Short mmCIF file of C-alpha atoms in Angstrom, two decimals:
data_model
loop_
_atom_site.label_atom_id
_atom_site.label_comp_id
_atom_site.label_asym_id
_atom_site.label_seq_id
_atom_site.Cartn_x
_atom_site.Cartn_y
_atom_site.Cartn_z
CA MET A 19 0.00 0.00 0.00
CA THR A 20 1.34 3.42 -1.01
CA THR A 21 0.26 6.20 1.33
CA VAL A 22 -0.25 9.72 0.01
CA ILE A 23 -1.05 13.15 1.40
CA ILE A 24 -2.40 15.88 -0.87
CA VAL A 25 -1.26 19.47 -0.34
CA ASP A 26 -3.30 21.99 -2.35
CA ASP A 27 -5.12 25.17 -1.39
CA GLN A 28 -8.06 24.33 -3.67
CA ALA A 29 -10.59 22.11 -1.90
CA LEU A 30 -12.11 20.86 -5.15
CA GLN A 31 -8.65 19.98 -6.46
CA ARG A 32 -7.91 17.95 -3.32
CA LEU A 33 -11.27 16.21 -3.58
CA GLY A 34 -10.69 15.31 -7.23
CA PHE A 35 -7.23 13.88 -6.57
CA SER A 36 -8.47 11.98 -3.53
CA MET A 37 -11.39 10.41 -5.42
CA LEU A 38 -9.07 9.37 -8.23
CA LEU A 39 -6.45 7.82 -5.95
CA GLU A 40 -8.97 5.96 -3.81
CA GLN A 41 -10.17 4.08 -6.90
CA HIS A 42 -6.89 2.15 -6.78
CA ALA A 43 -6.47 -0.56 -4.15
CA ASP A 44 -2.73 0.03 -3.78
CA LEU A 45 -3.07 3.77 -3.05
CA SER A 46 -4.39 5.33 0.14
CA VAL A 47 -4.89 9.05 0.85
CA VAL A 48 -4.03 9.45 4.53
CA GLY A 49 -4.30 13.22 4.77
CA GLU A 50 -5.03 16.52 3.03
CA ALA A 51 -3.51 19.93 3.68
CA ALA A 52 -4.58 23.36 2.45
CA HIS A 53 -1.16 25.06 2.62
CA GLY A 54 2.55 24.32 2.81
CA ALA A 55 3.05 24.62 6.56
CA GLU A 56 0.20 22.21 7.22
CA GLY A 57 1.67 19.85 4.63
CA VAL A 58 5.07 19.88 6.36
CA ARG A 59 3.46 19.14 9.73
CA MET A 60 1.30 16.38 8.29
CA ALA A 61 4.24 14.77 6.48
CA ALA A 62 6.18 14.66 9.76
CA GLU A 63 3.24 13.12 11.64
CA LEU A 64 1.94 10.65 9.06
CA ARG A 65 5.19 9.82 7.21
CA PRO A 66 3.46 9.12 3.87
CA ASP A 67 5.28 7.51 0.98
CA VAL A 68 4.40 10.38 -1.35
CA VAL A 69 3.42 14.02 -0.87
CA LEU A 70 1.44 15.37 -3.81
CA MET A 71 2.42 19.04 -3.66
CA ASP A 72 0.93 22.13 -5.28
CA ILE A 73 3.33 25.04 -5.78
CA ARG A 74 1.46 28.30 -5.42
CA MET A 75 -0.36 28.45 -2.08
CA PRO A 76 -0.94 31.20 0.47
CA GLY A 77 1.56 31.40 3.30
CA MET A 78 4.27 28.77 2.84
CA ASP A 79 4.41 27.79 -0.82
CA GLY A 80 5.09 24.34 -2.19
CA ILE A 81 8.77 25.04 -2.85
CA GLU A 82 9.57 25.88 0.77
CA ALA A 83 7.36 23.05 1.98
CA THR A 84 9.23 20.63 -0.30
CA ARG A 85 12.58 21.86 0.99
CA ARG A 86 11.55 21.35 4.61
CA ILE A 87 10.10 17.89 4.02
CA VAL A 88 13.24 16.73 2.20
CA GLN A 89 15.63 18.31 4.71
CA SER A 90 13.83 16.55 7.56
CA GLY A 91 15.38 13.32 6.30
CA GLY A 92 12.09 11.47 6.45
CA ARG A 93 10.90 8.77 4.09
CA SER A 94 8.40 10.94 2.20
CA ARG A 95 9.08 11.82 -1.42
CA VAL A 96 7.55 14.87 -3.01
CA LEU A 97 5.78 14.89 -6.36
CA VAL A 98 5.09 18.46 -7.45
CA LEU A 99 2.22 19.50 -9.68
CA THR A 100 2.66 22.45 -11.99
CA THR A 101 1.47 24.04 -15.23
CA PHE A 102 3.33 25.08 -18.36
CA ASP A 103 3.49 28.71 -17.26
CA LEU A 104 5.17 27.78 -13.96
CA ASP A 105 8.42 26.29 -15.27
CA GLU A 106 10.53 28.48 -13.00
CA TYR A 107 8.67 27.30 -9.92
CA ALA A 108 8.99 23.68 -11.00
CA TYR A 109 12.73 24.07 -11.47
CA SER A 110 13.06 25.60 -8.01
CA ALA A 111 11.03 22.74 -6.54
CA LEU A 112 13.38 20.19 -8.12
CA ARG A 113 16.37 21.96 -6.62
CA ALA A 114 14.56 21.93 -3.28
CA GLY A 115 14.55 18.12 -3.46
CA ALA A 116 11.32 17.13 -5.19
CA SER A 117 11.47 13.72 -6.84
CA GLY A 118 9.74 15.09 -9.91
CA PHE A 119 6.73 16.92 -11.15
CA LEU A 120 3.73 16.50 -13.37
CA LEU A 121 1.55 19.00 -15.14
CA LYS A 122 -1.84 19.58 -13.59
CA ASP A 123 -3.51 18.62 -16.85
CA ALA A 124 -1.82 15.19 -16.87
CA LEU A 125 -4.05 12.24 -17.67
CA PRO A 126 -5.36 10.32 -14.63
CA GLU A 127 -3.28 7.25 -15.54
CA GLU A 128 -0.16 9.45 -15.77
CA LEU A 129 -0.73 10.79 -12.28
CA ILE A 130 -1.28 7.31 -10.86
CA ALA A 131 1.83 5.98 -12.61
CA GLY A 132 3.80 8.98 -11.38
CA ILE A 133 2.83 8.42 -7.77
CA ARG A 134 3.74 4.75 -7.98
CA ALA A 135 7.08 5.53 -9.60
CA VAL A 136 8.04 8.12 -6.99
CA ALA A 137 7.03 5.75 -4.20
CA ALA A 138 9.31 3.11 -5.74
CA GLY A 139 12.26 5.51 -5.67
CA ASP A 140 12.19 6.67 -9.28
CA ALA A 141 11.91 10.22 -10.55
CA VAL A 142 8.97 11.48 -12.57
CA ILE A 143 9.85 14.07 -15.15
CA ALA A 144 9.56 14.17 -18.93
CA PRO A 145 13.09 14.18 -20.46
CA GLY A 146 12.25 16.95 -22.92
CA LEU A 147 10.84 19.11 -20.15
CA THR A 148 13.91 18.41 -18.01
CA ARG A 149 16.15 19.89 -20.68
CA LYS A 150 13.78 22.81 -21.22
CA LEU A 151 13.85 23.72 -17.55
CA ILE A 152 17.59 23.40 -17.15
CA ASP A 153 18.30 25.26 -20.38
CA ALA A 154 16.02 28.10 -19.29
CA PHE A 155 17.52 28.54 -15.83
CA THR A 156 21.09 27.32 -16.19
CA ASP A 157 22.42 30.86 -15.68
CA ARG A 158 21.20 30.62 -12.09
CA MET A 159 23.17 27.49 -11.31
CA PRO A 160 26.07 27.92 -8.88
CA GLY A 161 29.60 27.03 -9.85
CA GLN A 162 31.08 23.63 -9.03
CA THR A 163 31.93 23.29 -5.35
CA PRO A 164 34.93 21.32 -4.03
CA GLU A 165 32.53 18.71 -2.63
CA GLN A 166 30.81 18.31 -6.00
CA GLU A 167 34.19 18.01 -7.68
CA ARG A 168 35.19 15.29 -5.21
CA ARG A 169 32.01 13.35 -5.91
CA LEU A 170 32.40 13.72 -9.65
CA THR A 171 36.00 12.50 -9.46
CA ALA A 172 34.83 9.39 -7.59
CA LEU A 173 32.88 8.20 -10.64
CA THR A 174 34.43 5.69 -13.01
CA GLU A 175 34.53 6.47 -16.72
CA ARG A 176 31.52 4.25 -17.35
CA GLU A 177 29.60 5.85 -14.49
CA ARG A 178 30.29 9.29 -15.96
CA GLU A 179 28.95 8.08 -19.29
CA VAL A 180 25.81 6.78 -17.60
CA LEU A 181 25.33 10.05 -15.67
CA THR A 182 25.76 12.03 -18.88
CA ALA A 183 23.17 9.86 -20.59
CA MET A 184 20.78 10.30 -17.68
CA ALA A 185 21.20 14.07 -17.86
CA THR A 186 20.45 13.93 -21.58
CA GLY A 187 17.13 12.32 -20.72
CA TRP A 188 17.83 8.73 -21.77
CA SER A 189 15.93 5.87 -20.14
CA ASN A 190 17.70 2.78 -18.77
CA ASN A 191 16.69 0.88 -21.88
CA GLU A 192 18.15 3.55 -24.16
CA ILE A 193 21.39 3.63 -22.16
CA ALA A 194 21.62 -0.16 -22.36
CA GLU A 195 21.23 -0.09 -26.15
CA ARG A 196 23.72 2.76 -26.59
CA PHE A 197 26.49 1.06 -24.58
CA SER A 198 25.56 -2.56 -25.40
CA LEU A 199 24.82 -3.40 -21.78
CA ALA A 200 22.15 -5.46 -20.07
CA GLU A 201 19.44 -3.28 -18.54
CA SER A 202 20.17 -4.85 -15.15
CA THR A 203 23.77 -3.69 -15.50
CA VAL A 204 22.59 -0.17 -16.29
CA LYS A 205 20.40 -0.19 -13.19
CA SER A 206 23.45 -1.17 -11.12
CA HIS A 207 25.47 1.68 -12.65
CA VAL A 208 22.65 4.13 -11.96
CA SER A 209 22.44 3.02 -8.32
CA ARG A 210 26.19 3.46 -7.87
CA VAL A 211 26.11 6.88 -9.51
CA LEU A 212 23.32 8.06 -7.22
CA ALA A 213 25.18 6.77 -4.16
CA LYS A 214 28.50 8.37 -5.11
CA ILE A 215 27.10 11.81 -5.93
CA GLY A 216 24.64 11.80 -3.02
CA ALA A 217 21.50 12.11 -5.16
CA ARG A 218 18.11 10.77 -4.07
CA ASP A 219 16.95 10.06 -7.61
CA ARG A 220 17.51 10.72 -11.31
CA VAL A 221 16.21 14.27 -11.19
CA GLN A 222 18.76 15.27 -8.57
CA ALA A 223 21.44 13.46 -10.61
CA VAL A 224 20.51 15.52 -13.67
CA ILE A 225 20.82 18.76 -11.71
CA PHE A 226 24.19 17.58 -10.35
CA ALA A 227 25.42 16.87 -13.88
CA TYR A 228 24.58 20.41 -14.99
CA ASP A 229 25.84 22.04 -11.78
CA THR A 230 29.24 20.42 -12.19
CA GLY A 231 29.55 21.19 -15.91
CA LEU A 232 29.55 17.52 -16.90
CA VAL A 233 26.68 18.38 -19.24
CA ARG A 234 26.09 21.75 -20.87
CA PRO A 235 22.78 23.16 -22.12
CA ALA A 236 22.26 22.87 -25.85
#
């Protein structure tokens, strides 16, 4: 059973998400919050697998709420919801530690699949949109820190290739085909890369790759 809390200032939006999720036997909505601060408190108390997080809310917004939930070190992973005209907010949420984001007009099956993927430890983000976000806001990225350089140096040549491919938006299957590897081997490489660079998931690995200059915007 995957437990979820919904954080959104729109009551009808929360109701719609809750009704959709409760149609699936493996998903359970254990709480709803109307603003970021309430979402942070609820995440600490209920320790859900996934926090479905809106961005623009009165008081504490979804970006700050995401940052606090992630920094708490708890088990909860944050899946942010956004719209096309909120790319900057979505990018900030990813840097705050969100495990991905979906557009609010996503199909119901896409939302359900996204929640399941995040709960399983994967990241949910369209590769093309990843590049769009990073290309648009790369000028705001800080320079490489000594700690980032140390982590990057710890990667083997193959692991660097895999990280570069991840940052380009390739799936495990595409990476396997490109380097003539078994997909299970690629998964092992990905796990080692995440561990060495200290990333929770693929989204954070992508940001790391751009932060360190391993990958440059097109």
